[in-house]
Amino acid sequence: MKPRKIKDNIYWMGSVDWDRRLFDALIPLPDGTSYNAYLIKGSEKTALLDSVDPPMAHELLSQLEGVSQLDYVISHHAEQDHSGTIPLVLEKFPDAKLVSSPKAKGMLMDLLQVPEESFKTVEDGETLSLGDKTLKFIYTPWVHWPETMVTYLEEDKILFSCDFFGSHIATTDLYVTDEGRVYEAAKRYFAEIMMPFRSVIQKDLEKLASYEIEMIAPSHGQIYPQASFIIDAYRDWVLGPLRNRVVLPYVSMHESTRQMVDRFVSALVEKGVGVEQFNLVDTDIGKLAMALIDAATIVIGTPTILAGPHPYAAYAAFLANALRPKVKFLSIIGSYGWGGKTVEVLAGMIPNLKVEIIDPVLCKGVPSEDDFKALDTLAAAIAEKHKEHNIT
Ligand code: FEO
């Protein structure tokens, strides 16, 4: 694709990756993604903001064919989907300076072997003049690595935010046209990579509140012509209240745990508690992560195998522990054959979750009527906890 004009002397460059289905060998990309770079031509200097994932380097290099002079390459974030083509850009424009935070400099040297003399480091709040356009660099750590910063183009009131506010969508629509679709994709993106850093992101949002931002141009997905749409969504995901919901990832081997799940869900619904149920045998972990953003309770359903939880249930627990959602309560349900340490093992896997553990319900073999009643009691206990904490 050729460069696309956003405003006078400001262009989208980069690549739309329609076919990519997995990020970091982990995160599902049902709608592909894009790697957005931006070219800003000032009256005196020209800057390229970020680059593209190395397999797409040819597209960016082709777009840069029409650029006669490049003075700066701004690297907001050292992860290779944005930085990976920078060495080739610097090869093409050997006089260009690579502008980054000092922390990113070290990471870019480690990851891409960029020589030290190529760098110009900038401090938080520092500006760089391109003549009639001024770039202001704002440190925004943990969106999504510790070195990340964003660029505010003062004259045009555009925030170039890299991963921050991004979404994995492949499309030819440069700007957000379907807010519902983008909300879903951006929420998925937040859940998968930003959620663990909520408290820092809250500070990043507070920092940006003092800027008049008319447009946000992230490095994945579409440009937001209404910045408030995505900023308000982030505020809700970071600071919003918990919902009266149970997230229920489960796996069943011989239908006993499955029967328990069915009864438990029914009991929760009767008590007025919503449920999001995920069969871990075939689950989109992005959807599971999204459900964790504001659910009050997580209950893991697992049979006992090899004296512990099923590995899929352990995976869900590991993931929840890594994502550090706001969840307040946790329990475990499932069936075992003759013994084991399922509860102890799972409980030991979630040190990051500041949760109250509500008494698990484990049954021996196929669930009996007493086991079903115990599940009703657990559902009632969860509903009561939610009420006590005004979680509606
Ligand atoms: Fe899009 Fe953290 O890289």
Coordinates of C-alpha atoms in Angstrom, one line a residue, residues 10-268:
I10 CA 1.6 13.9 7.8
Y11 CA 1.3 10.5 6.3
W12 CA 0.4 7.0 7.4
M13 CA 3.0 4.4 6.3
G14 CA 3.4 0.8 7.2
S15 CA 1.7 -2.5 6.5
V16 CA -1.7 -4.2 7.0
D17 CA -1.1 -7.8 8.0
W18 CA -4.3 -9.5 7.0
D19 CA -3.0 -13.1 7.5
R20 CA -1.4 -13.0 10.9
R21 CA -3.3 -15.1 13.4
L22 CA -1.0 -15.2 16.4
F23 CA 1.1 -12.6 18.2
D24 CA 4.0 -13.4 20.5
A25 CA 3.3 -17.0 19.7
L26 CA 0.4 -16.7 22.1
I27 CA -2.2 -14.0 21.4
P28 CA -4.9 -14.8 18.9
L29 CA -5.4 -12.3 16.1
P30 CA -8.9 -13.2 14.6
D31 CA -8.9 -10.0 12.6
G32 CA -5.2 -9.7 11.6
T33 CA -3.4 -6.5 12.5
S34 CA -1.4 -3.6 11.2
Y35 CA 2.0 -2.1 11.9
N36 CA 1.5 1.7 11.5
A37 CA 4.4 4.0 11.0
Y38 CA 4.0 7.7 10.4
L39 CA 6.0 10.3 8.4
I40 CA 5.9 13.9 9.5
K41 CA 7.5 16.5 7.2
G42 CA 8.4 19.7 8.9
S43 CA 9.6 22.9 7.1
E44 CA 13.1 21.9 8.0
K45 CA 13.3 18.3 9.1
T46 CA 11.5 15.0 8.4
A47 CA 10.8 12.3 11.0
L48 CA 9.6 8.7 10.7
L49 CA 7.7 7.5 13.7
D50 CA 8.2 3.7 14.3
S51 CA 8.7 1.1 11.6
V52 CA 7.1 -2.3 10.9
D53 CA 7.5 -5.9 11.7
P54 CA 10.5 -7.3 9.8
P55 CA 8.5 -9.6 7.5
M56 CA 6.8 -6.5 6.2
A57 CA 10.0 -4.4 5.8
H58 CA 9.7 -4.4 2.0
E59 CA 6.5 -2.4 2.2
L60 CA 7.9 0.4 4.4
L61 CA 11.1 0.6 2.4
S62 CA 9.1 0.9 -0.8
Q63 CA 7.0 3.7 0.8
L64 CA 10.2 5.5 1.8
E65 CA 11.4 5.4 -1.8
G66 CA 9.6 8.8 -2.3
V67 CA 11.3 10.4 0.7
S68 CA 14.5 12.2 -0.2
Q69 CA 15.6 13.1 3.3
L70 CA 15.0 11.6 6.7
D71 CA 16.5 13.3 9.7
Y72 CA 14.9 11.3 12.6
V73 CA 13.5 7.9 13.2
I74 CA 11.4 8.0 16.4
S75 CA 11.2 4.7 18.3
H76 CA 8.4 4.7 20.8
H77 CA 8.8 1.1 21.8
A78 CA 11.6 -1.4 21.3
E79 CA 9.4 -4.5 20.6
Q80 CA 10.2 -5.7 17.1
D81 CA 6.8 -5.3 15.5
H82 CA 7.5 -1.6 15.6
S83 CA 11.3 -1.4 15.8
G84 CA 12.4 -4.4 13.8
T85 CA 12.8 -2.6 10.5
I86 CA 14.6 0.4 11.9
P87 CA 18.1 -1.0 11.1
L88 CA 17.1 -1.2 7.4
V89 CA 15.7 2.3 7.5
L90 CA 18.9 3.6 9.0
E91 CA 20.8 1.7 6.3
K92 CA 18.8 3.6 3.7
F93 CA 19.2 7.0 5.6
P94 CA 22.6 6.7 7.3
D95 CA 22.5 10.3 8.5
A96 CA 19.2 9.9 10.3
K97 CA 19.3 9.9 14.1
L98 CA 17.4 7.3 16.1
V99 CA 15.4 9.1 18.8
S100 CA 14.3 7.1 21.8
S101 CA 14.1 7.2 25.6
P102 CA 17.4 6.1 27.3
K103 CA 15.8 2.9 28.4
A104 CA 14.7 2.1 24.9
K105 CA 18.2 2.9 23.6
G106 CA 19.6 0.0 25.7
M107 CA 16.9 -2.3 24.5
L108 CA 17.2 -1.4 20.9
M109 CA 21.0 -2.0 21.1
D110 CA 20.4 -5.4 22.6
L111 CA 17.5 -6.5 20.3
L112 CA 18.6 -5.0 17.0
Q113 CA 22.3 -4.3 17.5
V114 CA 21.8 -0.6 16.5
P115 CA 25.2 1.1 17.1
E116 CA 25.3 3.6 19.9
E117 CA 26.3 6.5 17.7
S118 CA 23.0 6.3 15.8
F119 CA 21.0 7.4 18.9
K120 CA 19.7 10.7 20.1
T121 CA 18.0 10.1 23.5
V122 CA 15.2 12.3 24.7
E123 CA 13.9 13.0 28.2
D124 CA 10.3 13.0 29.4
G125 CA 8.6 16.2 28.1
E126 CA 11.5 17.1 25.8
T127 CA 10.6 18.6 22.4
L128 CA 12.2 18.2 19.0
S129 CA 11.5 20.9 16.3
L130 CA 11.0 19.9 12.7
G131 CA 10.7 23.6 11.8
D132 CA 6.9 24.3 11.7
K133 CA 6.1 21.1 13.5
T134 CA 7.1 20.2 17.1
L135 CA 7.3 16.7 18.5
K136 CA 6.8 16.4 22.2
F137 CA 7.9 13.2 23.8
I138 CA 5.9 11.9 26.8
Y139 CA 7.1 8.9 28.7
T140 CA 4.3 6.4 29.2
P141 CA 5.8 3.3 30.8
W142 CA 4.3 -0.1 30.5
V143 CA 2.3 0.4 27.4
H144 CA 3.4 -2.1 26.8
W145 CA 7.1 -2.4 28.0
P146 CA 8.9 -0.2 30.6
E147 CA 10.6 1.9 28.0
T148 CA 7.6 3.1 26.1
M149 CA 6.8 6.7 25.2
V150 CA 4.4 8.5 23.0
T151 CA 4.7 11.6 20.7
Y152 CA 2.4 14.6 20.8
L153 CA 2.5 16.7 17.6
E154 CA 1.8 20.1 19.1
E155 CA 0.6 22.1 16.1
D156 CA -1.8 19.4 14.9
K157 CA -2.8 18.1 18.3
I158 CA -2.2 14.5 17.3
L159 CA -1.0 11.8 19.7
F160 CA 1.1 9.1 18.2
S161 CA 0.7 6.4 20.8
C162 CA 2.3 3.2 19.5
D163 CA 0.8 0.2 21.4
F164 CA -1.2 2.5 23.7
F165 CA -4.8 2.6 22.5
G166 CA -4.0 0.2 19.7
S167 CA -6.2 -2.6 18.3
H168 CA -5.4 -5.6 16.2
I169 CA -7.5 -5.0 13.1
A170 CA -6.5 -5.4 9.5
T171 CA -8.6 -3.0 7.3
T172 CA -8.2 -0.5 4.5
D173 CA -10.2 2.0 6.5
L174 CA -7.6 4.4 7.9
Y175 CA -10.0 5.9 10.5
V176 CA -12.4 4.3 12.9
T177 CA -15.7 3.9 11.2
D178 CA -17.3 1.1 13.2
E179 CA -16.8 2.0 16.9
G180 CA -18.4 -1.2 18.2
R181 CA -15.9 -3.3 16.3
V182 CA -12.9 -1.2 17.3
Y183 CA -14.1 -1.1 21.0
E184 CA -14.1 -4.9 21.0
A185 CA -10.7 -5.2 19.4
A186 CA -9.1 -2.5 21.6
K187 CA -10.6 -4.1 24.7
R188 CA -9.2 -7.5 23.7
Y189 CA -5.8 -5.8 23.1
F190 CA -5.9 -4.0 26.5
A191 CA -6.9 -7.3 28.2
E192 CA -4.1 -9.3 26.6
I193 CA -1.1 -7.0 27.1
M194 CA -2.0 -3.9 29.2
M195 CA -4.2 -5.2 32.0
P196 CA -1.3 -6.3 34.3
F197 CA 0.0 -2.7 34.3
R198 CA -3.3 -0.9 35.3
S199 CA -1.9 1.2 38.0
V200 CA 0.8 2.6 35.8
I201 CA -1.5 3.1 32.9
Q202 CA -3.8 5.1 35.2
K203 CA -0.9 7.5 35.8
D204 CA -0.2 7.5 32.0
L205 CA -3.8 8.5 31.4
E206 CA -3.6 11.2 34.1
K207 CA -0.5 12.5 32.4
L208 CA -2.2 12.8 29.0
A209 CA -5.2 14.5 30.5
S210 CA -3.4 17.8 30.4
Y211 CA -3.0 17.7 26.6
E212 CA -5.5 18.8 24.1
I213 CA -5.7 15.7 21.9
E214 CA -7.8 15.8 18.8
M215 CA -6.7 12.6 17.2
I216 CA -4.9 9.5 18.3
A217 CA -2.8 7.6 15.8
P218 CA -1.7 4.2 17.3
S219 CA 0.8 1.8 15.7
H220 CA -1.8 -1.1 15.5
G221 CA -5.3 -0.7 14.0
Q222 CA -7.2 2.4 13.0
I223 CA -6.7 6.1 13.7
Y224 CA -9.1 7.6 16.2
P225 CA -10.5 10.9 14.9
Q226 CA -12.4 11.3 18.2
A227 CA -9.7 10.7 20.9
S228 CA -12.2 10.7 23.7
F229 CA -13.8 7.5 22.5
I230 CA -10.7 5.4 23.3
I231 CA -9.5 7.4 26.2
D232 CA -12.9 7.0 27.9
A233 CA -12.8 3.3 27.2
Y234 CA -9.4 2.9 28.8
R235 CA -10.5 4.8 31.8
D236 CA -13.4 2.4 32.2
W237 CA -11.2 -0.7 31.8
V238 CA -8.6 0.6 34.2
L239 CA -10.8 2.3 36.8
G240 CA -14.3 1.1 36.2
P241 CA -16.3 -0.9 38.7
L242 CA -16.4 -4.7 39.0
R243 CA -19.5 -6.4 37.5
N244 CA -21.7 -9.0 39.0
R245 CA -20.1 -11.8 36.9
V246 CA -18.3 -15.1 37.3
V247 CA -15.7 -16.0 34.8
L248 CA -15.7 -19.8 34.6
P249 CA -12.9 -21.5 32.7
Y250 CA -13.2 -25.2 32.9
V251 CA -12.2 -28.5 31.4
S252 CA -13.9 -31.9 31.8
M253 CA -12.5 -35.4 31.0
H254 CA -15.5 -37.7 31.6
E255 CA -18.4 -35.2 32.0
S256 CA -18.5 -35.1 35.8
T257 CA -16.9 -31.7 36.0
R258 CA -19.1 -30.7 33.1
Q259 CA -22.2 -31.7 35.0
M260 CA -21.0 -29.6 37.9
V261 CA -20.4 -26.6 35.7
D262 CA -23.9 -26.9 34.3
R263 CA -25.6 -27.0 37.7
F264 CA -23.3 -24.3 39.1
V265 CA -24.1 -21.9 36.2
S266 CA -27.8 -22.5 36.6
A267 CA -27.6 -21.8 40.3
L268 CA -25.6 -18.6 39.7

